Amino acid sequence: MSVARRFDAAEIGKRIGYSFTSSDHLTRALTHSSAESEVIGNYERLEFLGDRVLGLATAQILWKEFPEANEGELSRRLNLLVNADTCAAIADQIGLGEFITTGPEIKSLAGRKRQNIRSDALESLIAAIYLDGGLEPATAFIERFWRPLIHKSGADRRDAKTELQEWAHRKAGVAPVYNTENRTGPDHDPVFTIVATVRGFEPIRATGSSKREAEQAAAAAILVREGVWQADDGA
């Protein structure tokens, strides 16, 4: 990601298979809150919209591709396809990070935090396509980049919190408890520390850019520690 970059809309269009009629939404979609201006704004509102468009289009793909799957399996597959890891991986496939404009303080971020920025920008890009051209080109973009992933190994596994809840009921007779221990960082880049506890077992801490992300990470860590999951099962 760059601190500031005058991007080429035509180059982005070539990479994603869609040519924008106006660059306004695209510019905003690739502007992080640390670099916003009164004229441009940032991608946060677009991210909200793009997340919903992605969910709808992906749900439609899964509905058609797995006609025998029940609601639970479809939900598990959907969650894996629209999570931050998958979105960031597709952003990397496109090379979207080259075009995201951020403030200078973002250069020092690493790992998960930078991954979340790429994931958020990708969802914002989907919203920009939707607002510029409608649902059809947005769906075509999602079909192009997400369809190859729908049969990905492990796509039907449950999310970590669901898995841990069932395991905890079997082992302890009660549900896990998640407590927020700390919140640090600026509003545009928060870090939550969550402590997950199952009665009779050592608690475990995990961090994430949202409470949900940190809770999922803590749940996965317990599942791995207790041998329920292997380390590559999503932890």
PDB file of C-alpha atoms in Angstrom:
ATOM      1  CA  MET A   1       0.000   0.000   0.000  1.00  0.00           C
ATOM      2  CA  SER A   2       1.197   3.460  -0.770  1.00  0.00           C
ATOM      3  CA  VAL A   3       1.045   6.616   1.292  1.00  0.00           C
ATOM      4  CA  ALA A   4      -0.253   8.467  -1.740  1.00  0.00           C
ATOM      5  CA  ARG A   5      -0.585   7.328  -5.320  1.00  0.00           C
ATOM      6  CA  ARG A   6      -2.280   8.743  -8.380  1.00  0.00           C
ATOM      7  CA  PHE A   7      -3.728   5.517  -9.687  1.00  0.00           C
ATOM      8  CA  ASP A   8      -4.622   4.615 -13.228  1.00  0.00           C
ATOM      9  CA  ALA A   9      -8.319   3.747 -13.389  1.00  0.00           C
ATOM     10  CA  ALA A  10      -7.780   2.052 -16.743  1.00  0.00           C
ATOM     11  CA  GLU A  11      -5.149  -0.249 -15.246  1.00  0.00           C
ATOM     12  CA  ILE A  12      -7.450  -1.191 -12.386  1.00  0.00           C
ATOM     13  CA  GLY A  13     -10.241  -1.815 -14.875  1.00  0.00           C
ATOM     14  CA  LYS A  14      -7.997  -4.128 -16.848  1.00  0.00           C
ATOM     15  CA  ARG A  15      -7.172  -6.135 -13.734  1.00  0.00           C
ATOM     16  CA  ILE A  16     -10.737  -6.499 -12.495  1.00  0.00           C
ATOM     17  CA  GLY A  17     -12.538  -6.781 -15.820  1.00  0.00           C
ATOM     18  CA  TYR A  18     -14.664  -3.662 -15.391  1.00  0.00           C
ATOM     19  CA  SER A  19     -14.243  -0.130 -16.763  1.00  0.00           C
ATOM     20  CA  PHE A  20     -15.635   2.660 -14.615  1.00  0.00           C
ATOM     21  CA  THR A  21     -17.699   5.393 -16.251  1.00  0.00           C
ATOM     22  CA  SER A  22     -16.623   7.763 -13.450  1.00  0.00           C
ATOM     23  CA  SER A  23     -13.659   7.533 -11.128  1.00  0.00           C
ATOM     24  CA  ASP A  24     -15.382   9.189  -8.159  1.00  0.00           C
ATOM     25  CA  HIS A  25     -16.539   6.030  -6.402  1.00  0.00           C
ATOM     26  CA  LEU A  26     -13.333   4.231  -7.303  1.00  0.00           C
ATOM     27  CA  THR A  27     -11.193   6.982  -5.800  1.00  0.00           C
ATOM     28  CA  ARG A  28     -13.147   6.875  -2.558  1.00  0.00           C
ATOM     29  CA  ALA A  29     -13.034   3.071  -2.489  1.00  0.00           C
ATOM     30  CA  LEU A  30      -9.250   3.167  -2.493  1.00  0.00           C
ATOM     31  CA  THR A  31      -8.841   5.916   0.128  1.00  0.00           C
ATOM     32  CA  HIS A  32      -8.209   4.855   3.725  1.00  0.00           C
ATOM     33  CA  SER A  33      -9.580   7.030   6.544  1.00  0.00           C
ATOM     34  CA  SER A  34      -6.013   8.039   7.453  1.00  0.00           C
ATOM     35  CA  ALA A  35      -5.737   9.836   4.098  1.00  0.00           C
ATOM     36  CA  GLU A  36      -9.252  11.147   3.559  1.00  0.00           C
ATOM     37  CA  SER A  37     -10.032  14.693   2.558  1.00  0.00           C
ATOM     38  CA  GLU A  38     -13.235  16.721   2.652  1.00  0.00           C
ATOM     39  CA  VAL A  39     -13.579  16.244  -1.087  1.00  0.00           C
ATOM     40  CA  ILE A  40     -12.702  12.557  -1.398  1.00  0.00           C
ATOM     41  CA  GLY A  41     -13.792  11.091   1.938  1.00  0.00           C
ATOM     42  CA  ASN A  42     -12.846   7.475   2.675  1.00  0.00           C
ATOM     43  CA  TYR A  43     -14.003   3.960   1.916  1.00  0.00           C
ATOM     44  CA  GLU A  44     -15.835   3.112   5.148  1.00  0.00           C
ATOM     45  CA  ARG A  45     -19.396   3.672   3.876  1.00  0.00           C
ATOM     46  CA  LEU A  46     -18.568   1.874   0.647  1.00  0.00           C
ATOM     47  CA  GLU A  47     -17.163  -1.046   2.642  1.00  0.00           C
ATOM     48  CA  PHE A  48     -20.529  -1.395   4.402  1.00  0.00           C
ATOM     49  CA  LEU A  49     -22.375  -1.555   1.086  1.00  0.00           C
ATOM     50  CA  GLY A  50     -19.838  -3.780  -0.632  1.00  0.00           C
ATOM     51  CA  ASP A  51     -20.011  -6.315   2.185  1.00  0.00           C
ATOM     52  CA  ARG A  52     -23.753  -6.707   1.567  1.00  0.00           C
ATOM     53  CA  VAL A  53     -23.393  -6.979  -2.200  1.00  0.00           C
ATOM     54  CA  LEU A  54     -20.660  -9.596  -1.756  1.00  0.00           C
ATOM     55  CA  GLY A  55     -22.814 -11.578   0.656  1.00  0.00           C
ATOM     56  CA  LEU A  56     -25.804 -11.581  -1.691  1.00  0.00           C
ATOM     57  CA  ALA A  57     -23.832 -12.559  -4.791  1.00  0.00           C
ATOM     58  CA  THR A  58     -21.864 -15.260  -2.987  1.00  0.00           C
ATOM     59  CA  ALA A  59     -25.015 -16.679  -1.416  1.00  0.00           C
ATOM     60  CA  GLN A  60     -26.539 -16.922  -4.885  1.00  0.00           C
ATOM     61  CA  ILE A  61     -23.477 -18.764  -6.218  1.00  0.00           C
ATOM     62  CA  LEU A  62     -23.611 -21.251  -3.341  1.00  0.00           C
ATOM     63  CA  TRP A  63     -27.376 -21.716  -3.685  1.00  0.00           C
ATOM     64  CA  LYS A  64     -26.911 -22.788  -7.300  1.00  0.00           C
ATOM     65  CA  GLU A  65     -23.709 -24.791  -6.834  1.00  0.00           C
ATOM     66  CA  PHE A  66     -24.815 -26.859  -3.820  1.00  0.00           C
ATOM     67  CA  PRO A  67     -28.502 -27.700  -4.379  1.00  0.00           C
ATOM     68  CA  GLU A  68     -28.468 -30.434  -1.731  1.00  0.00           C
ATOM     69  CA  ALA A  69     -26.725 -28.413   0.997  1.00  0.00           C
ATOM     70  CA  ASN A  70     -28.730 -27.393   4.051  1.00  0.00           C
ATOM     71  CA  GLU A  71     -28.784 -23.925   5.576  1.00  0.00           C
ATOM     72  CA  GLY A  72     -25.989 -24.723   8.015  1.00  0.00           C
ATOM     73  CA  GLU A  73     -23.557 -25.895   5.346  1.00  0.00           C
ATOM     74  CA  LEU A  74     -24.393 -22.956   3.086  1.00  0.00           C
ATOM     75  CA  SER A  75     -23.776 -20.545   5.957  1.00  0.00           C
ATOM     76  CA  ARG A  76     -20.424 -22.128   6.782  1.00  0.00           C
ATOM     77  CA  ARG A  77     -19.301 -21.950   3.183  1.00  0.00           C
ATOM     78  CA  LEU A  78     -20.479 -18.360   2.909  1.00  0.00           C
ATOM     79  CA  ASN A  79     -18.599 -17.315   6.049  1.00  0.00           C
ATOM     80  CA  LEU A  80     -15.348 -18.724   4.701  1.00  0.00           C
ATOM     81  CA  LEU A  81     -15.771 -17.083   1.306  1.00  0.00           C
ATOM     82  CA  VAL A  82     -16.502 -13.586   2.596  1.00  0.00           C
ATOM     83  CA  ASN A  83     -14.111 -13.426   5.561  1.00  0.00           C
ATOM     84  CA  ALA A  84     -11.153 -11.044   5.760  1.00  0.00           C
ATOM     85  CA  ASP A  85      -8.599 -13.712   4.849  1.00  0.00           C
ATOM     86  CA  THR A  86     -10.345 -14.559   1.579  1.00  0.00           C
ATOM     87  CA  CYS A  87     -10.992 -10.929   0.659  1.00  0.00           C
ATOM     88  CA  ALA A  88      -7.385  -9.968   1.356  1.00  0.00           C
ATOM     89  CA  ALA A  89      -6.142 -12.896  -0.731  1.00  0.00           C
ATOM     90  CA  ILE A  90      -8.269 -11.776  -3.677  1.00  0.00           C
ATOM     91  CA  ALA A  91      -7.089  -8.196  -3.206  1.00  0.00           C
ATOM     92  CA  ASP A  92      -3.521  -9.507  -3.418  1.00  0.00           C
ATOM     93  CA  GLN A  93      -4.393 -11.495  -6.541  1.00  0.00           C
ATOM     94  CA  ILE A  94      -5.572  -8.270  -8.162  1.00  0.00           C
ATOM     95  CA  GLY A  95      -2.655  -6.262  -6.787  1.00  0.00           C
ATOM     96  CA  LEU A  96      -5.099  -3.852  -5.167  1.00  0.00           C
ATOM     97  CA  GLY A  97      -2.658  -2.856  -2.434  1.00  0.00           C
ATOM     98  CA  GLU A  98      -0.640  -0.915  -4.986  1.00  0.00           C
ATOM     99  CA  PHE A  99      -3.525   1.527  -5.420  1.00  0.00           C
ATOM    100  CA  ILE A 100      -4.745   2.112  -1.851  1.00  0.00           C
ATOM    101  CA  THR A 101      -3.984   5.597  -0.555  1.00  0.00           C
ATOM    102  CA  THR A 102      -3.232   5.798   3.172  1.00  0.00           C
ATOM    103  CA  GLY A 103      -1.762   8.233   5.653  1.00  0.00           C
ATOM    104  CA  PRO A 104       1.933   7.935   6.561  1.00  0.00           C
ATOM    105  CA  GLU A 105       1.209   6.283   9.924  1.00  0.00           C
ATOM    106  CA  ILE A 106      -0.191   3.218   8.163  1.00  0.00           C
ATOM    107  CA  LYS A 107       3.232   2.399   6.707  1.00  0.00           C
ATOM    108  CA  SER A 108       4.325   1.078  10.112  1.00  0.00           C
ATOM    109  CA  LEU A 109       1.482  -1.427  10.344  1.00  0.00           C
ATOM    110  CA  ALA A 110       2.133  -5.060   9.540  1.00  0.00           C
ATOM    111  CA  GLY A 111       0.486  -8.442   9.364  1.00  0.00           C
ATOM    112  CA  ARG A 112      -3.191  -8.679  10.190  1.00  0.00           C
ATOM    113  CA  LYS A 113      -3.803  -4.939  10.281  1.00  0.00           C
ATOM    114  CA  ARG A 114      -2.530  -4.380   6.751  1.00  0.00           C
ATOM    115  CA  GLN A 115      -4.446  -7.449   5.632  1.00  0.00           C
ATOM    116  CA  ASN A 116      -7.663  -5.943   6.995  1.00  0.00           C
ATOM    117  CA  ILE A 117      -7.075  -2.756   5.024  1.00  0.00           C
ATOM    118  CA  ARG A 118      -6.762  -4.730   1.792  1.00  0.00           C
ATOM    119  CA  SER A 119      -9.872  -6.741   2.667  1.00  0.00           C
ATOM    120  CA  ASP A 120     -11.885  -3.601   3.431  1.00  0.00           C
ATOM    121  CA  ALA A 121     -10.734  -1.906   0.232  1.00  0.00           C
ATOM    122  CA  LEU A 122     -11.821  -4.909  -1.807  1.00  0.00           C
ATOM    123  CA  GLU A 123     -15.330  -4.754  -0.354  1.00  0.00           C
ATOM    124  CA  SER A 124     -15.335  -1.030  -1.083  1.00  0.00           C
ATOM    125  CA  LEU A 125     -14.304  -1.753  -4.661  1.00  0.00           C
ATOM    126  CA  ILE A 126     -17.324  -4.047  -5.018  1.00  0.00           C
ATOM    127  CA  ALA A 127     -19.560  -1.208  -3.828  1.00  0.00           C
ATOM    128  CA  ALA A 128     -17.902   1.172  -6.290  1.00  0.00           C
ATOM    129  CA  ILE A 129     -18.634  -1.221  -9.165  1.00  0.00           C
ATOM    130  CA  TYR A 130     -22.225  -1.617  -7.944  1.00  0.00           C
ATOM    131  CA  LEU A 131     -22.820   2.138  -7.714  1.00  0.00           C
ATOM    132  CA  ASP A 132     -21.146   2.823 -11.057  1.00  0.00           C
ATOM    133  CA  GLY A 133     -22.713   0.051 -13.100  1.00  0.00           C
ATOM    134  CA  GLY A 134     -25.343  -1.774 -11.065  1.00  0.00           C
ATOM    135  CA  LEU A 135     -25.724  -5.266  -9.649  1.00  0.00           C
ATOM    136  CA  GLU A 136     -24.904  -7.142 -12.861  1.00  0.00           C
ATOM    137  CA  PRO A 137     -21.245  -6.028 -13.225  1.00  0.00           C
ATOM    138  CA  ALA A 138     -20.715  -6.289  -9.463  1.00  0.00           C
ATOM    139  CA  THR A 139     -21.989  -9.871  -9.550  1.00  0.00           C
ATOM    140  CA  ALA A 140     -19.841 -10.637 -12.595  1.00  0.00           C
ATOM    141  CA  PHE A 141     -16.757  -9.389 -10.733  1.00  0.00           C
ATOM    142  CA  ILE A 142     -17.585 -11.577  -7.743  1.00  0.00           C
ATOM    143  CA  GLU A 143     -18.261 -14.585  -9.969  1.00  0.00           C
ATOM    144  CA  ARG A 144     -14.892 -14.128 -11.633  1.00  0.00           C
ATOM    145  CA  PHE A 145     -12.799 -14.022  -8.470  1.00  0.00           C
ATOM    146  CA  TRP A 146     -14.818 -16.009  -5.920  1.00  0.00           C
ATOM    147  CA  ARG A 147     -16.192 -18.916  -7.945  1.00  0.00           C
ATOM    148  CA  PRO A 148     -12.780 -20.674  -8.158  1.00  0.00           C
ATOM    149  CA  LEU A 149     -12.770 -20.808  -4.336  1.00  0.00           C
ATOM    150  CA  ILE A 150     -16.166 -22.335  -3.648  1.00  0.00           C
ATOM    151  CA  HIS A 151     -14.889 -25.921  -3.538  1.00  0.00           C
ATOM    152  CA  LYS A 152     -11.918 -24.972  -1.408  1.00  0.00           C
ATOM    153  CA  SER A 153     -10.961 -27.657   1.105  1.00  0.00           C
ATOM    154  CA  GLY A 154     -12.553 -27.041   4.485  1.00  0.00           C
ATOM    155  CA  ALA A 155     -15.175 -24.690   3.118  1.00  0.00           C
ATOM    156  CA  ASP A 156     -17.935 -26.544   4.905  1.00  0.00           C
ATOM    157  CA  ARG A 157     -16.370 -26.482   8.372  1.00  0.00           C
ATOM    158  CA  ARG A 158     -18.080 -24.570  11.149  1.00  0.00           C
ATOM    159  CA  ASP A 159     -16.734 -21.308  12.462  1.00  0.00           C
ATOM    160  CA  ALA A 160     -14.593 -21.479  15.576  1.00  0.00           C
ATOM    161  CA  LYS A 161     -17.121 -19.985  18.008  1.00  0.00           C
ATOM    162  CA  THR A 162     -19.830 -22.444  16.958  1.00  0.00           C
ATOM    163  CA  GLU A 163     -17.428 -25.365  17.207  1.00  0.00           C
ATOM    164  CA  LEU A 164     -16.164 -24.257  20.622  1.00  0.00           C
ATOM    165  CA  GLN A 165     -19.667 -23.761  21.976  1.00  0.00           C
ATOM    166  CA  GLU A 166     -20.663 -27.342  21.134  1.00  0.00           C
ATOM    167  CA  TRP A 167     -17.378 -28.701  22.502  1.00  0.00           C
ATOM    168  CA  ALA A 168     -17.713 -26.664  25.708  1.00  0.00           C
ATOM    169  CA  HIS A 169     -21.243 -27.946  26.304  1.00  0.00           C
ATOM    170  CA  ARG A 170     -20.004 -31.509  25.949  1.00  0.00           C
ATOM    171  CA  LYS A 171     -16.956 -31.013  28.171  1.00  0.00           C
ATOM    172  CA  ALA A 172     -18.145 -28.466  30.746  1.00  0.00           C
ATOM    173  CA  GLY A 173     -21.901 -28.294  30.410  1.00  0.00           C
ATOM    174  CA  VAL A 174     -21.844 -24.527  29.850  1.00  0.00           C
ATOM    175  CA  ALA A 175     -21.128 -22.124  27.004  1.00  0.00           C
ATOM    176  CA  PRO A 176     -17.761 -20.374  26.636  1.00  0.00           C
ATOM    177  CA  VAL A 177     -17.456 -16.870  28.037  1.00  0.00           C
ATOM    178  CA  TYR A 178     -15.782 -14.044  26.098  1.00  0.00           C
ATOM    179  CA  ASN A 179     -14.582 -10.950  27.946  1.00  0.00           C
ATOM    180  CA  THR A 180     -13.068  -7.833  26.408  1.00  0.00           C
ATOM    181  CA  GLU A 181      -9.809  -7.262  28.273  1.00  0.00           C
ATOM    182  CA  ASN A 182      -8.526  -4.279  26.345  1.00  0.00           C
ATOM    183  CA  ARG A 183      -9.037  -1.991  23.378  1.00  0.00           C
ATOM    184  CA  THR A 184      -6.124  -0.044  21.966  1.00  0.00           C
ATOM    185  CA  GLY A 185      -5.255   1.870  18.818  1.00  0.00           C
ATOM    186  CA  PRO A 186      -6.975   4.712  16.963  1.00  0.00           C
ATOM    187  CA  ASP A 187     -10.600   4.520  15.823  1.00  0.00           C
ATOM    188  CA  HIS A 188      -9.589   3.687  12.261  1.00  0.00           C
ATOM    189  CA  ASP A 189      -7.367   0.814  13.393  1.00  0.00           C
ATOM    190  CA  PRO A 190      -8.523  -0.601  16.760  1.00  0.00           C
ATOM    191  CA  VAL A 191      -7.106  -3.705  18.415  1.00  0.00           C
ATOM    192  CA  PHE A 192      -9.338  -5.704  20.738  1.00  0.00           C
ATOM    193  CA  THR A 193      -7.974  -8.212  23.249  1.00  0.00           C
ATOM    194  CA  ILE A 194     -10.472 -10.922  24.153  1.00  0.00           C
ATOM    195  CA  VAL A 195     -10.161 -13.561  26.871  1.00  0.00           C
ATOM    196  CA  ALA A 196     -12.090 -16.757  26.116  1.00  0.00           C
ATOM    197  CA  THR A 197     -12.870 -19.076  29.024  1.00  0.00           C
ATOM    198  CA  VAL A 198     -14.319 -22.572  29.191  1.00  0.00           C
ATOM    199  CA  ARG A 199     -15.059 -23.741  32.715  1.00  0.00           C
ATOM    200  CA  GLY A 200     -12.390 -26.165  33.899  1.00  0.00           C
ATOM    201  CA  PHE A 201      -9.862 -25.137  31.247  1.00  0.00           C
ATOM    202  CA  GLU A 202      -7.176 -22.481  31.066  1.00  0.00           C
ATOM    203  CA  PRO A 203      -8.443 -19.248  29.469  1.00  0.00           C
ATOM    204  CA  ILE A 204      -6.755 -17.958  26.363  1.00  0.00           C
ATOM    205  CA  ARG A 205      -6.223 -14.490  24.906  1.00  0.00           C
ATOM    206  CA  ALA A 206      -6.385 -13.354  21.318  1.00  0.00           C
ATOM    207  CA  THR A 207      -6.477 -10.052  19.473  1.00  0.00           C
ATOM    208  CA  GLY A 208      -8.318  -8.779  16.423  1.00  0.00           C
ATOM    209  CA  SER A 209      -9.450  -5.604  14.704  1.00  0.00           C
ATOM    210  CA  SER A 210     -13.007  -6.248  15.936  1.00  0.00           C
ATOM    211  CA  LYS A 211     -14.491  -8.054  18.906  1.00  0.00           C
ATOM    212  CA  ARG A 212     -15.850 -10.758  16.632  1.00  0.00           C
ATOM    213  CA  GLU A 213     -12.481 -11.338  14.978  1.00  0.00           C
ATOM    214  CA  ALA A 214     -10.728 -11.566  18.354  1.00  0.00           C
ATOM    215  CA  GLU A 215     -13.389 -13.916  19.730  1.00  0.00           C
ATOM    216  CA  GLN A 216     -13.061 -16.188  16.703  1.00  0.00           C
ATOM    217  CA  ALA A 217      -9.276 -16.219  17.095  1.00  0.00           C
ATOM    218  CA  ALA A 218      -9.523 -17.062  20.800  1.00  0.00           C
ATOM    219  CA  ALA A 219     -12.044 -19.827  20.150  1.00  0.00           C
ATOM    220  CA  ALA A 220      -9.848 -21.305  17.414  1.00  0.00           C
ATOM    221  CA  ALA A 221      -6.808 -21.180  19.693  1.00  0.00           C
ATOM    222  CA  ILE A 222      -8.622 -23.187  22.382  1.00  0.00           C
ATOM    223  CA  LEU A 223      -9.787 -25.747  19.827  1.00  0.00           C
ATOM    224  CA  VAL A 224      -6.229 -26.201  18.586  1.00  0.00           C
ATOM    225  CA  ARG A 225      -4.757 -26.346  22.086  1.00  0.00           C
ATOM    226  CA  GLU A 226      -7.247 -29.008  23.166  1.00  0.00           C
ATOM    227  CA  GLY A 227      -6.694 -31.095  20.032  1.00  0.00           C
ATOM    228  CA  VAL A 228     -10.156 -30.561  18.575  1.00  0.00           C
ATOM    229  CA  TRP A 229      -8.722 -28.839  15.515  1.00  0.00           C
ATOM    230  CA  GLN A 230      -5.420 -29.156  13.756  1.00  0.00           C
ATOM    231  CA  ALA A 231      -3.431 -25.949  13.470  1.00  0.00           C
ATOM    232  CA  ASP A 232      -4.405 -25.537   9.799  1.00  0.00           C
ATOM    233  CA  ASP A 233      -8.163 -25.947  10.365  1.00  0.00           C
ATOM    234  CA  GLY A 234      -8.728 -22.230  10.449  1.00  0.00           C
ATOM    235  CA  ALA A 235      -6.882 -21.114  13.545  1.00  0.00           C
TER     236      ALA A 235
END
